[in-house]
PDB file of C-alpha atoms in Angstrom:
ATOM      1  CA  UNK Z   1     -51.665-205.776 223.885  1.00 81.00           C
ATOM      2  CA  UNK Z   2     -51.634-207.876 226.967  1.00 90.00           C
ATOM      3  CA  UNK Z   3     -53.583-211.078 227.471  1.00 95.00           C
ATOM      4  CA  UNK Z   4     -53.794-213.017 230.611  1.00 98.00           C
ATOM      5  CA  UNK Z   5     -54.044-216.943 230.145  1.00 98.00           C
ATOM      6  CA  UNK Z   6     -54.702-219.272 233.311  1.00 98.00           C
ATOM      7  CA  UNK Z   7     -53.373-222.759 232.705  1.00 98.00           C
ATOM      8  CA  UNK Z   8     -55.260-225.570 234.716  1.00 98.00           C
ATOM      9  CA  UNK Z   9     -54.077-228.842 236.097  1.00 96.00           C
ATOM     10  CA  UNK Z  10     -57.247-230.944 237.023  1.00 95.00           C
ATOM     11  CA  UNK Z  11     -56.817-233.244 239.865  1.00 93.00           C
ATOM     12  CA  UNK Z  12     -59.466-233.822 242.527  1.00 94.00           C
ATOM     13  CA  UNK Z  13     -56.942-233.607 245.730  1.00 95.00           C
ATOM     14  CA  UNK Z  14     -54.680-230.970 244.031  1.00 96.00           C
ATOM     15  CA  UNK Z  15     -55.883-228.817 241.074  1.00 97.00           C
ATOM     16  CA  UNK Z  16     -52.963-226.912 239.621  1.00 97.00           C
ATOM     17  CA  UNK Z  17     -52.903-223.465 238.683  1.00 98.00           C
ATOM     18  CA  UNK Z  18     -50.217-221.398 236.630  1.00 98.00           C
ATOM     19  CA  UNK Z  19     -51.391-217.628 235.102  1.00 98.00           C
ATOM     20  CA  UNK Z  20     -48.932-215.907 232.605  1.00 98.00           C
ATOM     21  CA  UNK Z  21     -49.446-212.733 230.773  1.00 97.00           C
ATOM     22  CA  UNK Z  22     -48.495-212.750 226.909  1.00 93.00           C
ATOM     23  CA  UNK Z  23     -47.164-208.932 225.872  1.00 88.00           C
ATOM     24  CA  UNK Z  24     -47.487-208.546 222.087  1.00 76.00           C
ATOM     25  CA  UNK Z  25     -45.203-205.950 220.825  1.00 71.00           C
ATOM     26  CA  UNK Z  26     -47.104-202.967 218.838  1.00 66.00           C
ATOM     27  CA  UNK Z  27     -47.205-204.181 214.901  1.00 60.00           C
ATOM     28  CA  UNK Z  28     -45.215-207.203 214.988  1.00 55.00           C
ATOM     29  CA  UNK Z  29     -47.908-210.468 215.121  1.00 56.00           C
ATOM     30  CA  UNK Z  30     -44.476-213.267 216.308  1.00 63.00           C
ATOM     31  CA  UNK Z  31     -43.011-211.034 218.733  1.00 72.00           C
ATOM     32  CA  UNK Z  32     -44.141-211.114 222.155  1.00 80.00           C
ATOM     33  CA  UNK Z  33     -42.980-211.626 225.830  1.00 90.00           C
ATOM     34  CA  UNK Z  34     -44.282-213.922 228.547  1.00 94.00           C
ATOM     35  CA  UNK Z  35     -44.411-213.831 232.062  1.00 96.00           C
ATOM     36  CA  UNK Z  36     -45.263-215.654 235.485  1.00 97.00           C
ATOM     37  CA  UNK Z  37     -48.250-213.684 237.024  1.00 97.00           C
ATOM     38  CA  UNK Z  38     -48.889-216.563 239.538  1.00 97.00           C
ATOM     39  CA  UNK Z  39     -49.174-220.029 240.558  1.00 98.00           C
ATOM     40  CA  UNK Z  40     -50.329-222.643 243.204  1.00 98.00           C
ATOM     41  CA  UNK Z  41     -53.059-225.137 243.703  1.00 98.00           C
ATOM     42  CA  UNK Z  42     -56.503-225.834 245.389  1.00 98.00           C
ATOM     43  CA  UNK Z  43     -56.088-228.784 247.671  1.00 97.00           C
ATOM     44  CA  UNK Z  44     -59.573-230.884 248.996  1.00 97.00           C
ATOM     45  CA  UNK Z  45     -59.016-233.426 251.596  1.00 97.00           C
ATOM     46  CA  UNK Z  46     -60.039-236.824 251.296  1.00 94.00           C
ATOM     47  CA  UNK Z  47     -61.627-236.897 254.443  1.00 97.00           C
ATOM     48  CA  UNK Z  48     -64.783-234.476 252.887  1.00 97.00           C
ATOM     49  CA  UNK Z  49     -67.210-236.018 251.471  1.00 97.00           C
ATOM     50  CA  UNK Z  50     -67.437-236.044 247.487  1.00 96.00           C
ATOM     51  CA  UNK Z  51     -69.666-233.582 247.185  1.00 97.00           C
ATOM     52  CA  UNK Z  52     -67.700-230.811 249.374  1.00 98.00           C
ATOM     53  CA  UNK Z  53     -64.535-231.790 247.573  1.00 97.00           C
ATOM     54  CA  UNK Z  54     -66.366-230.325 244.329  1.00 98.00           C
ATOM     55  CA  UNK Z  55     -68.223-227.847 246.009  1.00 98.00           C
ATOM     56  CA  UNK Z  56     -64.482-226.657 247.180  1.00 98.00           C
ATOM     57  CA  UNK Z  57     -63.123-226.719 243.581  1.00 98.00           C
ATOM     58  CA  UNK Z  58     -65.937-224.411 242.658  1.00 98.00           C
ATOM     59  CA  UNK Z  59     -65.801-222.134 245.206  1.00 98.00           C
ATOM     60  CA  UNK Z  60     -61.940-221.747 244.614  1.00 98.00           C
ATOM     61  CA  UNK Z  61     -61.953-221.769 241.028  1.00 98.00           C
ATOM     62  CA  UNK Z  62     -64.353-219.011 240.784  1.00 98.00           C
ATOM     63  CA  UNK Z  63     -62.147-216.799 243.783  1.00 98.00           C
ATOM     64  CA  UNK Z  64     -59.149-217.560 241.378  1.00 98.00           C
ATOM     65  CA  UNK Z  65     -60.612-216.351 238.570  1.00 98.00           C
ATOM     66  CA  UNK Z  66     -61.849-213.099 239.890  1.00 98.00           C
ATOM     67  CA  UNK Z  67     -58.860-212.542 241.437  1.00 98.00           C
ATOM     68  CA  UNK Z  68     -56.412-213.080 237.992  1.00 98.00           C
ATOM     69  CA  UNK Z  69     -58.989-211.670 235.643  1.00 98.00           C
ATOM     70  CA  UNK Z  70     -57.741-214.348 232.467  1.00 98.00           C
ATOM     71  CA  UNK Z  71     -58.964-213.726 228.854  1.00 98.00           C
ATOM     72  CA  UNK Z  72     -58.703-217.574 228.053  1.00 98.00           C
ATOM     73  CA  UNK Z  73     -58.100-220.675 230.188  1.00 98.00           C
ATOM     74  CA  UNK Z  74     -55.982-223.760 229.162  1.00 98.00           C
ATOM     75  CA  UNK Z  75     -56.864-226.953 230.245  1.00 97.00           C
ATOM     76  CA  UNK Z  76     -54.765-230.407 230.275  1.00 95.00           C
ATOM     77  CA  UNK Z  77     -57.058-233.085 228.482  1.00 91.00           C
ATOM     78  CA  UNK Z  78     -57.792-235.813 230.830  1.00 81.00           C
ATOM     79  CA  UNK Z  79     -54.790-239.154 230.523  1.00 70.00           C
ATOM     80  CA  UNK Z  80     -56.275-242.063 231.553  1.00 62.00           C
ATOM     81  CA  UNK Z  81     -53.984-244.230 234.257  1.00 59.00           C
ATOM     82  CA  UNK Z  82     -56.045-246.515 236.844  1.00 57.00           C
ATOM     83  CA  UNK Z  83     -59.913-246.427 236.313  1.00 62.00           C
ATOM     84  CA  UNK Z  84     -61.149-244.987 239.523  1.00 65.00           C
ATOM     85  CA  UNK Z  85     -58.552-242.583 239.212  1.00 76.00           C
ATOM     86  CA  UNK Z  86     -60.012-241.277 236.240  1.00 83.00           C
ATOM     87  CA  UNK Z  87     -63.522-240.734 237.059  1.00 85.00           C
ATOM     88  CA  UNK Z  88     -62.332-238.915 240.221  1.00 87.00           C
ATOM     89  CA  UNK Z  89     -60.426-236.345 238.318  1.00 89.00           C
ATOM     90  CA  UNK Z  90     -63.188-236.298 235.682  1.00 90.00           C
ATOM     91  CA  UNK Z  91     -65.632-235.394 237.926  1.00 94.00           C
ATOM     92  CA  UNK Z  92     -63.219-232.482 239.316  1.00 94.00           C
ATOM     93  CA  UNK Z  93     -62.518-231.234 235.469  1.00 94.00           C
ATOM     94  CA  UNK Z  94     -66.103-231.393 234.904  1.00 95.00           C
ATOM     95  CA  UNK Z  95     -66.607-228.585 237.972  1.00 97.00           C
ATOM     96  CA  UNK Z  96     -64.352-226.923 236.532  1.00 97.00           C
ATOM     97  CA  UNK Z  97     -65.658-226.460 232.554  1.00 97.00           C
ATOM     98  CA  UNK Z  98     -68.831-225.426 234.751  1.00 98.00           C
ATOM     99  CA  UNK Z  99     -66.820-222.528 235.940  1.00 98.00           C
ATOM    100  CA  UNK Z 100     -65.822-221.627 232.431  1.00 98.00           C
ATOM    101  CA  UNK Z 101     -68.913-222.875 231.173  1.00 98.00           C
ATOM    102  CA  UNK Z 102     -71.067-220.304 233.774  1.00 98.00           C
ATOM    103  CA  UNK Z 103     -68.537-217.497 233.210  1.00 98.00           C
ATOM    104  CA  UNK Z 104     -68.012-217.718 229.179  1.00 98.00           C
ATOM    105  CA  UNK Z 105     -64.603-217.911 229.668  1.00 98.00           C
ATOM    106  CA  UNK Z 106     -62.777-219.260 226.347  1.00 98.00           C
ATOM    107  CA  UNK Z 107     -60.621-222.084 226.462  1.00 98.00           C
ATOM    108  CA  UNK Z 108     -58.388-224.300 224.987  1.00 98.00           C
ATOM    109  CA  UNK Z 109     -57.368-227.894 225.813  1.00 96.00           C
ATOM    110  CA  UNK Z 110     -54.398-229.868 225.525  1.00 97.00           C
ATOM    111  CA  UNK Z 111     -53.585-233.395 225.979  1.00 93.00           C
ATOM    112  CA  UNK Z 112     -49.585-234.354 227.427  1.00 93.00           C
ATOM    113  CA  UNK Z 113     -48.138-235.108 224.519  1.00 94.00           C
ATOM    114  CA  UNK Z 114     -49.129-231.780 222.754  1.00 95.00           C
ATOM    115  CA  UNK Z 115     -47.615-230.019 226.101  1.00 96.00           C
ATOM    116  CA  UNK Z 116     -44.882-231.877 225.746  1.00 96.00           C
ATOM    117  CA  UNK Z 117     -44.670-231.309 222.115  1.00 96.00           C
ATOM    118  CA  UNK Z 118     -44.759-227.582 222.569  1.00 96.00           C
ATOM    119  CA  UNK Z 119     -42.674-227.007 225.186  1.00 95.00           C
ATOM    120  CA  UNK Z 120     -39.598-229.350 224.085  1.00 96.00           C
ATOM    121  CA  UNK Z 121     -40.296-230.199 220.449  1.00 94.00           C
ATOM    122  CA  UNK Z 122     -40.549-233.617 221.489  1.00 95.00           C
ATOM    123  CA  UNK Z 123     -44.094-235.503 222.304  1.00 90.00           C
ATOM    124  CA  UNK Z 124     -42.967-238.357 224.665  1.00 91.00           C
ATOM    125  CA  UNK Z 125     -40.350-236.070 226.861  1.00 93.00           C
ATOM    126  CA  UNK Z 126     -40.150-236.838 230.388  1.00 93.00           C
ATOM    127  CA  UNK Z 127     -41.055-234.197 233.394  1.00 90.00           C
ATOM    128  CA  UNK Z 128     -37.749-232.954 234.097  1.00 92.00           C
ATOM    129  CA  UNK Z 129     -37.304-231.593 230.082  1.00 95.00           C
ATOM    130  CA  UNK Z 130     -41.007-230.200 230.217  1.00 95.00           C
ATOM    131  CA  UNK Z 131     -40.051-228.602 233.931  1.00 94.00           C
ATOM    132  CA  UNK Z 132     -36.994-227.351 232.489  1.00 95.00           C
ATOM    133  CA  UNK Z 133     -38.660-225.422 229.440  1.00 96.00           C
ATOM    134  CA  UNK Z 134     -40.830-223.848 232.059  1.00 97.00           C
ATOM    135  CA  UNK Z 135     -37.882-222.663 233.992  1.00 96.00           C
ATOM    136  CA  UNK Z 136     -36.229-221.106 230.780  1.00 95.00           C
ATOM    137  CA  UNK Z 137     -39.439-220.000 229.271  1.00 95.00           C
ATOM    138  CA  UNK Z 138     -40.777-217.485 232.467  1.00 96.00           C
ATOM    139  CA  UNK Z 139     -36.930-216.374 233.047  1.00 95.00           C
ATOM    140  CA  UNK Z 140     -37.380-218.369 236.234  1.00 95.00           C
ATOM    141  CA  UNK Z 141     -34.160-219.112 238.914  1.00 94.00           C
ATOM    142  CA  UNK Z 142     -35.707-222.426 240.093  1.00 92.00           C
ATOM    143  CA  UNK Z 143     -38.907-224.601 239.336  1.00 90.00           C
ATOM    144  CA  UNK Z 144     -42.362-223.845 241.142  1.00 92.00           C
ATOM    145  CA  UNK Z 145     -43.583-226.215 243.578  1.00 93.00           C
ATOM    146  CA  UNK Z 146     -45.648-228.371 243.957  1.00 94.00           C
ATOM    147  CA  UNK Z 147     -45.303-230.177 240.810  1.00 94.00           C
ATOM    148  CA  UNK Z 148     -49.360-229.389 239.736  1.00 95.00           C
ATOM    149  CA  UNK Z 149     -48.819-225.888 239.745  1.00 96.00           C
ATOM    150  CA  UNK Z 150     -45.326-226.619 237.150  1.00 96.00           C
ATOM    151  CA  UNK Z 151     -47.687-228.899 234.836  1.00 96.00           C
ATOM    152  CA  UNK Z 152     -50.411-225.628 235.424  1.00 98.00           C
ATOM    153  CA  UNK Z 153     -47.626-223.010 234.150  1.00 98.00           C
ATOM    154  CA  UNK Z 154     -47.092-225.814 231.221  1.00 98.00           C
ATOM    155  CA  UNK Z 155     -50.398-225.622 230.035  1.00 98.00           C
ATOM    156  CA  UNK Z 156     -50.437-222.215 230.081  1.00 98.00           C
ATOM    157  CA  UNK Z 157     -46.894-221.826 227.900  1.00 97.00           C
ATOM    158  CA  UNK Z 158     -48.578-224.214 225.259  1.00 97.00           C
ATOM    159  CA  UNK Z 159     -51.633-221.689 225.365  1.00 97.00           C
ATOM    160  CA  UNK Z 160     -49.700-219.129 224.577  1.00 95.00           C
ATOM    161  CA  UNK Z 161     -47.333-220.508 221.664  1.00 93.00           C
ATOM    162  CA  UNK Z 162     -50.674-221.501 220.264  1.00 90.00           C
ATOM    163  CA  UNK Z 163     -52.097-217.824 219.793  1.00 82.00           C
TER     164      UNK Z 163
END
């Protein structure tokens, strides 16, 4: 059985995406294999207005989606850093549980430390370890780029460890 899992990166500039497909072998529930099926982002400029910044995310998340087909979508839980950073990219995440929400797409969310957690068995490790894991989790020569869409493929890893 194959399922396809979409990891998300919310960001208002630069929302990061990473799909993987999960292979279950026949009649064993622990034993499966993951792969990369894609990655990249969907960039808005900050010279469009607010409003066609989240127009943008909509229109792209819902091309993304009907282009990878995912059975469930993983989301990274908003961190909080400087305040007015924080509503921006909460008003981009928000677009984007509209997507799911319109589509009754199942998802999951995560918050960093859980990522973290699941990726390196340690909650507080730093980008590089998390990248790394990545890297040796997908069977991948060298890290994607830009960062967003690594973080994306993250979220989707910890999706998949979950099920």
């Amino acid at each position: 059985m194959e399922k396809r899992i979409l990891g998300l990166d919310p960001g208002l500039a630069i929302v990061g995406f990473g799909a993987i497909t999960l292979q279950q072998t026949q009649g064993k529930v622990q034993d499966f294999s993951v792969k990369m099926l894609d990655f990249g982002v969907i960039r808005t400029s900050s010279d469009m207005e607010m409003s066609q910044r989240l127009a943008t995310l909509f229109d792209d998340l819902n091309t993304l989606i009907d282009d990878l087909q995912p059975d469930l979508v993983a989301i990274e839980k908003l961190f909080f850093y400087r305040m007015a950073n924080t509503i921006l990219v909460a008003q981009a995440r928000g677009v984007l549980m509209l997507v799911l929400g319109q589509r009754k797409l199942p998802y999951v969310e995560f918050a960093p430390p859980q990522i973290k957690q699941a990726l390196t068995n340690y909650g507080k490790a730093d980008k590089e370890e998390v990248q790394e894991a990545v890297m040796r989790e997908l069977d991948l020569e060298e890290m994607p780029k830009p960062d967003d869409a690594a973080d994306a493929l993250a979220v989707a890893l910890t999706a998949a460890f979950q099920l």
